[in-house]
Amino acid sequence: GQNIDQPTEMTATEGAIVQINCTYQTSGFNGLFWYQQHAGEAPTFLSYNVLDGLEEKGRFSSFLSRSKGYSYLLLKELQMKDSASYLCATTHPGNTGKLIFGQGTTLQVKP
Amino acid sequence: EAGVAQSPRYKIIEKRQSVAFWCNPISGHATLYWYQQILGQGPKLLIQFQNNGVVDDSQLPKDRFSAERLKGVDSTLKIQPAKLEDSAVYLCASTRQMNTEAFFGQGTRLTVV
């Protein structure tokens, strides 16, 4: 089976840096996705990691350690619009199209 | 390119009634997914189509839920009869191929009273 854990809520200050962690246990691994979801809106793709290491994309970076079953999403220079839910997801080992999501981390950015 | 279209955006029904949701994926995307997202949880896959064939419906409550994608493009998801616990957002997503970025529609928020 697959199990994904991430913190339920986080709070950070505008302009700061925040790290959202995700741990997973899976019988197989084909990659890890991060999605952003604003309240009442669709999830939108942020990043995809399949190899160990850090992937940087503007203010957002994502890190993966396959041996530790661990990933994090790093958000720099936080803006108020970054207040959203951040969803970590792995792909099902027998079906690479099927995403298994964590419960999501609700990030609140305060002025 | 146009995104994934879903309708309706909101629906309120009484328990035991039936309801249908519609999804039009991004043009050229062969794989279509229906996810259920209960408040405070991550989305859970209900059914996955590759063109007009079902790839995975292992978590679809088949006694009350059904879905089809007859021509390999649009899809409908139906619930009959609805239960209170079906209250959720139903998200449709599509990918060009499996294991690539999924594009989600805005979802249909269903409230069963």
mmCIF file of C-alpha atoms in Angstrom:
data_model
loop_
_atom_site.group_PDB
_atom_site.id
_atom_site.type_symbol
_atom_site.label_atom_id
_atom_site.label_comp_id
_atom_site.label_asym_id
_atom_site.label_seq_id
_atom_site.Cartn_x
_atom_site.Cartn_y
_atom_site.Cartn_z
ATOM 1 C CA GLY A 1 0.000 0.000 0.000
ATOM 2 C CA GLN A 2 0.946 3.645 -0.055
ATOM 3 C CA ASN A 3 0.976 6.170 2.734
ATOM 4 C CA ILE A 4 1.768 9.861 2.407
ATOM 5 C CA ASP A 5 2.191 12.215 5.345
ATOM 6 C CA GLN A 6 2.439 15.976 5.364
ATOM 7 C CA PRO A 7 1.671 18.583 8.031
ATOM 8 C CA THR A 8 -1.921 19.785 8.095
ATOM 9 C CA GLU A 9 -1.244 23.485 8.547
ATOM 10 C CA MET A 10 1.652 25.923 8.460
ATOM 11 C CA THR A 11 1.932 29.664 8.935
ATOM 12 C CA ALA A 12 4.687 31.910 7.619
ATOM 13 C CA THR A 13 5.396 35.605 7.162
ATOM 14 C CA GLU A 14 5.411 37.485 3.885
ATOM 15 C CA GLY A 15 8.926 37.649 2.457
ATOM 16 C CA ALA A 16 10.139 34.654 4.439
ATOM 17 C CA ILE A 17 11.075 31.117 3.379
ATOM 18 C CA VAL A 18 8.971 28.078 4.230
ATOM 19 C CA GLN A 19 9.629 24.372 3.803
ATOM 20 C CA ILE A 20 6.740 21.922 3.500
ATOM 21 C CA ASN A 21 7.740 18.330 4.149
ATOM 22 C CA CYS A 22 6.260 15.147 2.755
ATOM 23 C CA THR A 23 7.129 11.576 3.685
ATOM 24 C CA TYR A 24 5.881 8.585 1.800
ATOM 25 C CA GLN A 25 5.881 4.827 2.052
ATOM 26 C CA THR A 26 5.258 2.946 -1.129
ATOM 27 C CA SER A 27 5.840 -0.522 -2.496
ATOM 28 C CA GLY A 28 7.104 1.022 -5.715
ATOM 29 C CA PHE A 29 8.058 4.499 -6.774
ATOM 30 C CA ASN A 30 7.710 6.316 -10.065
ATOM 31 C CA GLY A 31 8.011 9.930 -9.038
ATOM 32 C CA LEU A 32 6.660 12.593 -6.706
ATOM 33 C CA PHE A 33 4.483 15.571 -7.615
ATOM 34 C CA TRP A 34 3.670 18.807 -5.824
ATOM 35 C CA TYR A 35 0.445 20.652 -6.622
ATOM 36 C CA GLN A 36 -0.872 23.990 -5.369
ATOM 37 C CA GLN A 37 -4.574 24.412 -4.685
ATOM 38 C CA HIS A 38 -6.175 27.724 -3.796
ATOM 39 C CA ALA A 39 -9.447 27.508 -1.918
ATOM 40 C CA GLY A 40 -12.285 26.601 -4.256
ATOM 41 C CA GLU A 41 -9.999 26.143 -7.235
ATOM 42 C CA ALA A 42 -8.368 23.312 -9.160
ATOM 43 C CA PRO A 43 -4.973 21.899 -8.176
ATOM 44 C CA THR A 44 -2.214 23.252 -10.397
ATOM 45 C CA PHE A 45 1.086 21.521 -11.086
ATOM 46 C CA LEU A 46 4.201 22.859 -9.362
ATOM 47 C CA SER A 47 6.904 20.234 -9.717
ATOM 48 C CA TYR A 48 7.794 16.631 -10.452
ATOM 49 C CA ASN A 49 10.825 14.795 -9.038
ATOM 50 C CA VAL A 50 11.827 11.321 -10.098
ATOM 51 C CA LEU A 51 15.548 11.459 -9.255
ATOM 52 C CA ASP A 52 17.209 12.444 -5.982
ATOM 53 C CA GLY A 53 18.130 16.059 -5.566
ATOM 54 C CA LEU A 54 16.811 19.566 -5.797
ATOM 55 C CA GLU A 55 14.766 20.972 -8.672
ATOM 56 C CA GLU A 56 14.546 24.743 -8.737
ATOM 57 C CA LYS A 57 11.856 26.692 -10.543
ATOM 58 C CA GLY A 58 11.792 30.373 -9.695
ATOM 59 C CA ARG A 59 10.710 30.962 -6.111
ATOM 60 C CA PHE A 60 9.716 27.315 -5.721
ATOM 61 C CA SER A 61 12.085 24.351 -5.301
ATOM 62 C CA SER A 62 11.388 20.693 -4.657
ATOM 63 C CA PHE A 63 13.716 18.128 -3.160
ATOM 64 C CA LEU A 64 13.561 14.342 -3.230
ATOM 65 C CA SER A 65 15.394 11.608 -1.347
ATOM 66 C CA ARG A 66 14.199 8.215 -2.562
ATOM 67 C CA SER A 67 16.202 6.271 0.017
ATOM 68 C CA LYS A 68 14.530 8.192 2.840
ATOM 69 C CA GLY A 69 11.055 8.370 1.275
ATOM 70 C CA TYR A 70 11.166 12.121 1.775
ATOM 71 C CA SER A 71 10.465 15.241 -0.201
ATOM 72 C CA TYR A 72 10.065 18.899 0.550
ATOM 73 C CA LEU A 73 8.734 21.950 -1.223
ATOM 74 C CA LEU A 74 10.640 25.152 -0.536
ATOM 75 C CA LEU A 75 8.936 28.487 -1.119
ATOM 76 C CA LYS A 76 11.130 31.594 -1.059
ATOM 77 C CA GLU A 77 10.202 35.278 -0.832
ATOM 78 C CA LEU A 78 6.707 34.388 0.266
ATOM 79 C CA GLN A 79 3.855 36.439 -1.103
ATOM 80 C CA MET A 80 0.300 36.702 0.191
ATOM 81 C CA LYS A 81 -0.924 34.898 -2.935
ATOM 82 C CA ASP A 82 1.066 31.823 -1.845
ATOM 83 C CA SER A 83 -1.599 31.173 0.794
ATOM 84 C CA ALA A 84 -3.032 27.885 -0.446
ATOM 85 C CA SER A 85 -3.043 24.148 0.109
ATOM 86 C CA TYR A 86 0.032 22.261 -1.092
ATOM 87 C CA LEU A 87 -0.545 18.667 -2.114
ATOM 88 C CA CYS A 88 2.164 16.026 -2.258
ATOM 89 C CA ALA A 89 1.410 13.032 -4.492
ATOM 90 C CA THR A 90 3.151 9.887 -5.640
ATOM 91 C CA THR A 91 2.265 7.715 -8.576
ATOM 92 C CA HIS A 92 0.824 4.259 -8.024
ATOM 93 C CA PRO A 93 3.500 1.611 -8.648
ATOM 94 C CA GLY A 94 1.240 -0.440 -10.903
ATOM 95 C CA ASN A 95 -0.337 2.513 -12.690
ATOM 96 C CA THR A 96 1.880 5.472 -13.386
ATOM 97 C CA GLY A 97 -1.070 7.654 -14.284
ATOM 98 C CA LYS A 98 -2.785 7.273 -10.921
ATOM 99 C CA LEU A 99 -1.847 9.899 -8.346
ATOM 100 C CA ILE A 100 -1.970 9.075 -4.636
ATOM 101 C CA PHE A 101 -2.343 12.343 -2.744
ATOM 102 C CA GLY A 102 -1.500 13.307 0.793
ATOM 103 C CA GLN A 103 -4.076 15.282 2.758
ATOM 104 C CA GLY A 104 -2.456 18.577 1.803
ATOM 105 C CA THR A 105 -0.740 21.291 3.837
ATOM 106 C CA THR A 106 -2.661 24.541 4.240
ATOM 107 C CA LEU A 107 -0.190 27.408 4.224
ATOM 108 C CA GLN A 108 -1.233 30.774 5.563
ATOM 109 C CA VAL A 109 1.023 33.700 4.719
ATOM 110 C CA LYS A 110 0.691 36.637 7.086
ATOM 111 C CA PRO A 111 1.801 40.220 6.479
ATOM 112 C CA GLU B 1 -4.702 25.900 -24.964
ATOM 113 C CA ALA B 2 -8.116 25.622 -23.334
ATOM 114 C CA GLY B 3 -8.152 23.929 -19.951
ATOM 115 C CA VAL B 4 -10.246 21.095 -18.599
ATOM 116 C CA ALA B 5 -13.901 22.119 -18.569
ATOM 117 C CA GLN B 6 -16.364 20.846 -16.008
ATOM 118 C CA SER B 7 -20.018 21.494 -15.318
ATOM 119 C CA PRO B 8 -21.898 22.280 -13.263
ATOM 120 C CA ARG B 9 -19.722 24.184 -10.749
ATOM 121 C CA TYR B 10 -22.120 23.607 -7.898
ATOM 122 C CA LYS B 11 -24.936 21.161 -7.239
ATOM 123 C CA ILE B 12 -27.189 20.612 -4.237
ATOM 124 C CA ILE B 13 -29.395 17.530 -4.144
ATOM 125 C CA GLU B 14 -31.285 15.529 -1.587
ATOM 126 C CA LYS B 15 -30.089 12.097 -0.553
ATOM 127 C CA ARG B 16 -31.337 9.280 -2.754
ATOM 128 C CA GLN B 17 -31.548 11.602 -5.763
ATOM 129 C CA SER B 18 -29.331 11.171 -8.812
ATOM 130 C CA VAL B 19 -26.802 13.602 -10.258
ATOM 131 C CA ALA B 20 -24.474 13.750 -13.254
ATOM 132 C CA PHE B 21 -21.264 15.665 -13.861
ATOM 133 C CA TRP B 22 -19.676 16.442 -17.186
ATOM 134 C CA CYS B 23 -16.029 16.858 -18.168
ATOM 135 C CA ASN B 24 -14.315 17.931 -21.362
ATOM 136 C CA PRO B 25 -10.547 17.311 -21.190
ATOM 137 C CA ILE B 26 -7.796 19.201 -22.944
ATOM 138 C CA SER B 27 -7.768 18.443 -26.655
ATOM 139 C CA GLY B 28 -5.418 15.582 -27.474
ATOM 140 C CA HIS B 29 -5.217 14.241 -23.931
ATOM 141 C CA ALA B 30 -5.863 10.535 -24.088
ATOM 142 C CA THR B 31 -6.054 9.896 -20.357
ATOM 143 C CA LEU B 32 -8.927 11.228 -18.257
ATOM 144 C CA TYR B 33 -9.391 10.936 -14.502
ATOM 145 C CA TRP B 34 -12.212 11.550 -12.053
ATOM 146 C CA TYR B 35 -11.103 12.349 -8.494
ATOM 147 C CA GLN B 36 -13.213 12.856 -5.381
ATOM 148 C CA GLN B 37 -11.974 15.443 -2.873
ATOM 149 C CA ILE B 38 -13.666 15.491 0.502
ATOM 150 C CA LEU B 39 -13.185 18.685 2.506
ATOM 151 C CA GLY B 40 -9.801 18.727 4.228
ATOM 152 C CA GLN B 41 -8.447 15.746 2.301
ATOM 153 C CA GLY B 42 -6.418 15.206 -0.817
ATOM 154 C CA PRO B 43 -8.109 14.045 -4.016
ATOM 155 C CA LYS B 44 -8.809 10.313 -4.354
ATOM 156 C CA LEU B 45 -8.986 8.635 -7.746
ATOM 157 C CA LEU B 46 -12.393 7.214 -8.631
ATOM 158 C CA ILE B 47 -11.833 6.146 -12.226
ATOM 159 C CA GLN B 48 -9.244 6.498 -14.974
ATOM 160 C CA PHE B 49 -9.869 6.225 -18.723
ATOM 161 C CA GLN B 50 -7.349 5.717 -21.500
ATOM 162 C CA ASN B 51 -9.227 6.884 -24.611
ATOM 163 C CA ASN B 52 -12.622 5.220 -24.094
ATOM 164 C CA GLY B 53 -11.385 2.246 -22.062
ATOM 165 C CA VAL B 54 -11.281 1.974 -18.268
ATOM 166 C CA VAL B 55 -7.766 1.617 -16.843
ATOM 167 C CA ASP B 56 -8.578 1.728 -13.130
ATOM 168 C CA ASP B 57 -11.926 1.831 -11.331
ATOM 169 C CA SER B 58 -10.842 -0.022 -8.209
ATOM 170 C CA GLN B 59 -12.011 2.746 -5.863
ATOM 171 C CA LEU B 60 -15.280 3.534 -7.625
ATOM 172 C CA PRO B 61 -18.333 2.553 -5.512
ATOM 173 C CA LYS B 62 -19.927 0.691 -8.383
ATOM 174 C CA ASP B 63 -23.230 0.117 -6.625
ATOM 175 C CA ARG B 64 -23.990 3.831 -6.968
ATOM 176 C CA PHE B 65 -21.349 5.469 -9.155
ATOM 177 C CA SER B 66 -20.920 5.042 -12.881
ATOM 178 C CA ALA B 67 -18.833 6.798 -15.496
ATOM 179 C CA GLU B 68 -18.414 6.674 -19.221
ATOM 180 C CA ARG B 69 -16.269 8.156 -21.956
ATOM 181 C CA LEU B 70 -18.002 6.831 -25.023
ATOM 182 C CA LYS B 71 -16.110 8.597 -27.812
ATOM 183 C CA GLY B 72 -12.819 8.940 -25.986
ATOM 184 C CA VAL B 73 -13.255 12.677 -25.386
ATOM 185 C CA ASP B 74 -15.975 13.946 -23.016
ATOM 186 C CA SER B 75 -16.861 12.020 -19.909
ATOM 187 C CA THR B 76 -19.785 11.900 -17.500
ATOM 188 C CA LEU B 77 -19.809 10.713 -13.904
ATOM 189 C CA LYS B 78 -23.131 9.739 -12.364
ATOM 190 C CA ILE B 79 -24.215 9.047 -8.811
ATOM 191 C CA GLN B 80 -27.473 7.207 -8.223
ATOM 192 C CA PRO B 81 -28.680 7.224 -5.500
ATOM 193 C CA ALA B 82 -26.629 9.840 -3.670
ATOM 194 C CA LYS B 83 -25.706 9.539 -0.005
ATOM 195 C CA LEU B 84 -24.754 12.249 2.461
ATOM 196 C CA GLU B 85 -21.130 11.068 2.432
ATOM 197 C CA ASP B 86 -20.920 11.796 -1.307
ATOM 198 C CA SER B 87 -20.724 15.508 -0.494
ATOM 199 C CA ALA B 88 -17.367 16.500 -1.993
ATOM 200 C CA VAL B 89 -15.702 18.227 -4.892
ATOM 201 C CA TYR B 90 -15.490 16.055 -7.997
ATOM 202 C CA LEU B 91 -12.414 16.915 -10.022
ATOM 203 C CA CYS B 92 -11.763 15.887 -13.581
ATOM 204 C CA ALA B 93 -8.188 15.811 -14.830
ATOM 205 C CA SER B 94 -6.438 14.866 -18.041
ATOM 206 C CA THR B 95 -2.907 14.044 -19.144
ATOM 207 C CA ARG B 96 -1.313 13.767 -22.545
ATOM 208 C CA GLN B 97 0.237 10.483 -21.468
ATOM 209 C CA MET B 98 0.453 8.647 -18.173
ATOM 210 C CA ASN B 99 3.079 9.765 -15.650
ATOM 211 C CA THR B 100 3.030 13.340 -16.893
ATOM 212 C CA GLU B 101 1.614 16.522 -15.456
ATOM 213 C CA ALA B 102 -2.117 16.299 -14.804
ATOM 214 C CA PHE B 103 -4.319 19.276 -15.637
ATOM 215 C CA PHE B 104 -7.351 19.639 -13.408
ATOM 216 C CA GLY B 105 -10.706 21.248 -14.015
ATOM 217 C CA GLN B 106 -12.225 23.569 -11.411
ATOM 218 C CA GLY B 107 -14.417 20.768 -10.146
ATOM 219 C CA THR B 108 -18.055 20.326 -9.243
ATOM 220 C CA ARG B 109 -18.915 20.951 -5.609
ATOM 221 C CA LEU B 110 -21.683 18.522 -4.652
ATOM 222 C CA THR B 111 -23.708 18.956 -1.491
ATOM 223 C CA VAL B 112 -26.077 16.157 -0.531
ATOM 224 C CA VAL B 113 -28.678 17.161 2.065
#
